Structure formats: C-alpha cells, structure tokens
Amino acid sequence: METTAKISVPLSLRLSGSALKIIAILSMVADHCAYFLMEPDTPMYDCLRCIGRIAFPVFAFLVAEGFAHSRDRMRYFLILLLAGAVSELPWYLLNGADGTHNVMFTLSLGVVALAIFDRMCEHGPLSFIGISGIAVLAWWLGTDYDWRGVLMIAVFYILRHQTMRPWLERSSTNFPSQAILQIIFTFPLMAHYGIAGALLASAIIFLYDGTRGFIRSKSAKYSLYAIYPVHLMLLSLFS
C-alpha cells in the first residue's frame, strides 16, 4: 500500500514544472548578478546569494523529471551539451582560466549518470559504480557543482520510483512520500552551499504538482536554454 503524507497546502501554492523553471532561472540570475557585479559581504549581496542557492537543486530536480518524461533522451542530452558548449566562452570571460566549466556540463553528465542507472539498475552495485564514475569525472573536469551536482541529479531520479502524479481532485492534500524522501536524501548535498538556500529549494521542490505547466511550445523551451549563455555574456560585458 502506498504511503503518503497528509499536509494541507493551498492550491495557489502548488507549482508546475514551468513555475519551477522560472523560479530557478530568476534565482540563478540573482545569484550571478550578486557574484559578478556586487561587492561581497553586504546585506544585498548576501540576500541575493542566499536566493541563488535555490537554482541548482531545482534544476537538478527538473533534469531528473525531464529525463523521466523525455521521449528522446539522446536529444535531451545533446541539447544540454550544446548549451554548455555555447556557454563556455562567456563562462571563460567571467571566470578566466581557472580550470572550471559551466553548469550545463554538470547537467549533461547528470543525464549520462541517469542513462547508466537505467541501463544497469538490474545489476545493483554496477549501476552505482557507473554513477560514481560520472561524479568523479565531473569533479576532475571542474564543472560547476561537480560531483555533488551529479549525485544530486541521480538521487532525485533514483528515489523517484514512479512518475509523480498531479493531484486529480482540487480538494486533495496528498503529497507523494517519494517527494519527502527525495528532499531528505538530497538535503546534505544542497546544504553544502548554504542551509537557508537548501531549505528554500526543498520547499519549492516539495510544492511541485507533477504537471508540465504553461511552457509547452518548442520555441519557449529553447528560449529557456538560451537564457543561460545570454545572461552570462551580458554579465561579462558589465563586470
């Protein structure tokens, strides 16, 4: 019998996948504006950086969801990889030759880790060895959020178990127990970058209702991918 946690949450607080994407993008932009344009150790800087800690956990969660729902997983991987390649120049302009690479490569490697898990999950330890190998590769390459990012994506996916269902009745207050498990097991990885941001990200992920939301057209989806390199390039011009 499926176990669920009973929590009463107003319908207006439930968030679709599209809402999560917008929140993550706004969080990311706020974080990067603070990091690259503002003086550190000021109240506004600290506030924006805290808000910025929401971005990656939500993106990691969305990658796990996107991989689960994607009809063409290779295409999904290639889109992320292409976004990473396009973003590498503005990343270099902002960070210099520090040996790091942008977060799109981390998300791409996360998709590879999920593909390995799907192919090898019946072989038990081998699948986790494969995921660990990809995490080590992310660390070795110096991708943003490195091994923690890959593991976060993997944990979100592994604990997913089954597709999260939207609430079928407007009066329903049932939250899938898997959402709680996902948050519990990814929280230590999130908290490495700040407790407050991890709590905010956890709350947002918990409110996900399992629906796609208002972003449906291909042009809108690709525009969201373009925001990452475009905003990095703009920051490089003003920093």
mmCIF file of C-alpha atoms in Angstrom, residues 62-188:
data_model
loop_
_atom_site.group_PDB
_atom_site.id
_atom_site.type_symbol
_atom_site.label_atom_id
_atom_site.label_comp_id
_atom_site.label_asym_id
_atom_site.label_seq_id
_atom_site.Cartn_x
_atom_site.Cartn_y
_atom_site.Cartn_z
ATOM 1 C CA LEU A 62 13.970 19.226 -13.230
ATOM 2 C CA VAL A 63 16.674 17.284 -15.073
ATOM 3 C CA ALA A 64 15.592 14.106 -13.264
ATOM 4 C CA GLU A 65 11.969 14.837 -14.185
ATOM 5 C CA GLY A 66 12.873 15.801 -17.741
ATOM 6 C CA PHE A 67 14.875 12.621 -18.243
ATOM 7 C CA ALA A 68 11.999 10.511 -16.918
ATOM 8 C CA HIS A 69 9.481 12.142 -19.268
ATOM 9 C CA SER A 70 11.687 12.654 -22.336
ATOM 10 C CA ARG A 71 10.736 10.759 -25.488
ATOM 11 C CA ASP A 72 14.235 11.234 -26.912
ATOM 12 C CA ARG A 73 16.825 11.105 -24.146
ATOM 13 C CA MET A 74 19.771 11.404 -26.513
ATOM 14 C CA ARG A 75 18.314 14.639 -27.879
ATOM 15 C CA TYR A 76 17.784 15.884 -24.325
ATOM 16 C CA PHE A 77 21.440 15.182 -23.537
ATOM 17 C CA LEU A 78 22.656 16.840 -26.740
ATOM 18 C CA ILE A 79 20.631 19.997 -26.073
ATOM 19 C CA LEU A 80 22.213 20.335 -22.634
ATOM 20 C CA LEU A 81 25.645 19.603 -24.057
ATOM 21 C CA LEU A 82 25.196 22.192 -26.821
ATOM 22 C CA ALA A 83 24.047 24.774 -24.266
ATOM 23 C CA GLY A 84 27.210 24.011 -22.290
ATOM 24 C CA ALA A 85 29.428 24.437 -25.347
ATOM 25 C CA VAL A 86 27.800 27.762 -26.264
ATOM 26 C CA SER A 87 28.084 28.978 -22.657
ATOM 27 C CA GLU A 88 31.770 28.154 -22.304
ATOM 28 C CA LEU A 89 33.046 31.400 -23.879
ATOM 29 C CA PRO A 90 31.058 33.744 -21.591
ATOM 30 C CA TRP A 91 31.959 31.474 -18.664
ATOM 31 C CA TYR A 92 35.639 31.914 -19.545
ATOM 32 C CA LEU A 93 35.227 35.690 -19.887
ATOM 33 C CA LEU A 94 33.732 35.831 -16.380
ATOM 34 C CA ASN A 95 35.971 33.331 -14.605
ATOM 35 C CA GLY A 96 39.186 33.316 -16.596
ATOM 36 C CA ALA A 97 41.372 30.256 -16.964
ATOM 37 C CA ASP A 98 40.536 28.880 -13.516
ATOM 38 C CA GLY A 99 40.042 25.320 -14.738
ATOM 39 C CA THR A 100 36.270 25.323 -14.172
ATOM 40 C CA HIS A 101 33.458 24.760 -16.652
ATOM 41 C CA ASN A 102 29.853 25.881 -16.695
ATOM 42 C CA VAL A 103 26.951 24.102 -15.052
ATOM 43 C CA MET A 104 25.378 22.889 -18.280
ATOM 44 C CA PHE A 105 28.152 20.307 -18.496
ATOM 45 C CA THR A 106 27.233 19.144 -14.987
ATOM 46 C CA LEU A 107 23.617 18.734 -16.043
ATOM 47 C CA SER A 108 24.751 16.859 -19.167
ATOM 48 C CA LEU A 109 26.846 14.484 -17.083
ATOM 49 C CA GLY A 110 23.866 14.037 -14.790
ATOM 50 C CA VAL A 111 21.840 12.800 -17.760
ATOM 51 C CA VAL A 112 24.645 10.352 -18.596
ATOM 52 C CA ALA A 113 24.549 9.096 -15.000
ATOM 53 C CA LEU A 114 20.786 8.552 -15.242
ATOM 54 C CA ALA A 115 21.172 6.681 -18.528
ATOM 55 C CA ILE A 116 23.767 4.426 -16.909
ATOM 56 C CA PHE A 117 21.446 3.782 -13.984
ATOM 57 C CA ASP A 118 18.563 2.888 -16.289
ATOM 58 C CA ARG A 119 20.729 0.501 -18.298
ATOM 59 C CA MET A 120 22.417 -1.150 -15.318
ATOM 60 C CA CYS A 121 19.894 -0.860 -12.461
ATOM 61 C CA GLU A 122 19.254 -4.603 -12.575
ATOM 62 C CA HIS A 123 22.932 -5.220 -11.877
ATOM 63 C CA GLY A 124 22.856 -3.492 -8.493
ATOM 64 C CA PRO A 125 26.321 -2.266 -7.470
ATOM 65 C CA LEU A 126 27.465 -1.803 -11.070
ATOM 66 C CA SER A 127 24.931 0.979 -11.625
ATOM 67 C CA PHE A 128 26.174 2.864 -8.568
ATOM 68 C CA ILE A 129 29.772 2.366 -9.662
ATOM 69 C CA GLY A 130 28.816 3.903 -13.003
ATOM 70 C CA ILE A 131 27.142 6.891 -11.350
ATOM 71 C CA SER A 132 30.151 7.352 -9.063
ATOM 72 C CA GLY A 133 32.438 7.287 -12.096
ATOM 73 C CA ILE A 134 30.457 10.089 -13.748
ATOM 74 C CA ALA A 135 30.526 12.085 -10.496
ATOM 75 C CA VAL A 136 34.311 11.710 -10.337
ATOM 76 C CA LEU A 137 34.535 12.810 -13.974
ATOM 77 C CA ALA A 138 32.566 15.968 -13.156
ATOM 78 C CA TRP A 139 34.976 16.684 -10.293
ATOM 79 C CA TRP A 140 38.013 16.023 -12.493
ATOM 80 C CA LEU A 141 36.704 18.291 -15.253
ATOM 81 C CA GLY A 142 35.916 21.051 -12.755
ATOM 82 C CA THR A 143 32.292 21.515 -13.794
ATOM 83 C CA ASP A 144 30.200 23.830 -11.645
ATOM 84 C CA TYR A 145 28.776 21.904 -8.651
ATOM 85 C CA ASP A 146 30.978 18.991 -9.826
ATOM 86 C CA TRP A 147 30.369 15.586 -8.155
ATOM 87 C CA ARG A 148 27.727 16.899 -5.781
ATOM 88 C CA GLY A 149 25.668 18.110 -8.715
ATOM 89 C CA VAL A 150 25.770 14.753 -10.487
ATOM 90 C CA LEU A 151 24.875 12.879 -7.292
ATOM 91 C CA MET A 152 22.015 15.272 -6.587
ATOM 92 C CA ILE A 153 20.501 14.585 -10.007
ATOM 93 C CA ALA A 154 20.985 10.840 -9.546
ATOM 94 C CA VAL A 155 19.382 10.769 -6.096
ATOM 95 C CA PHE A 156 16.365 12.754 -7.298
ATOM 96 C CA TYR A 157 15.889 10.220 -10.087
ATOM 97 C CA ILE A 158 16.586 7.025 -8.141
ATOM 98 C CA LEU A 159 14.153 7.947 -5.362
ATOM 99 C CA ARG A 160 11.536 8.958 -7.842
ATOM 100 C CA HIS A 161 10.290 5.332 -8.234
ATOM 101 C CA GLN A 162 7.323 6.330 -10.333
ATOM 102 C CA THR A 163 6.122 9.387 -12.175
ATOM 103 C CA MET A 164 4.823 11.990 -9.749
ATOM 104 C CA ARG A 165 1.123 12.357 -10.388
ATOM 105 C CA PRO A 166 -0.700 15.684 -10.342
ATOM 106 C CA TRP A 167 -3.470 15.976 -7.788
ATOM 107 C CA LEU A 168 -6.558 14.655 -9.505
ATOM 108 C CA GLU A 169 -9.007 16.423 -7.234
ATOM 109 C CA ARG A 170 -8.801 20.061 -6.257
ATOM 110 C CA SER A 171 -9.550 19.161 -2.634
ATOM 111 C CA SER A 172 -6.742 16.611 -2.456
ATOM 112 C CA THR A 173 -3.950 17.193 0.094
ATOM 113 C CA ASN A 174 -1.943 14.047 -0.589
ATOM 114 C CA PHE A 175 1.729 14.553 -1.240
ATOM 115 C CA PRO A 176 3.727 11.602 -2.589
ATOM 116 C CA SER A 177 6.048 10.195 0.043
ATOM 117 C CA GLN A 178 8.767 10.000 -2.605
ATOM 118 C CA ALA A 179 8.998 13.822 -2.646
ATOM 119 C CA ILE A 180 9.853 13.773 1.050
ATOM 120 C CA LEU A 181 12.456 11.052 0.511
ATOM 121 C CA GLN A 182 13.997 12.957 -2.381
ATOM 122 C CA ILE A 183 14.397 16.039 -0.235
ATOM 123 C CA ILE A 184 15.731 14.162 2.790
ATOM 124 C CA PHE A 185 18.447 12.374 0.838
ATOM 125 C CA THR A 186 19.492 15.347 -1.306
ATOM 126 C CA PHE A 187 19.414 17.887 1.522
ATOM 127 C CA PRO A 188 23.011 17.234 2.686
#
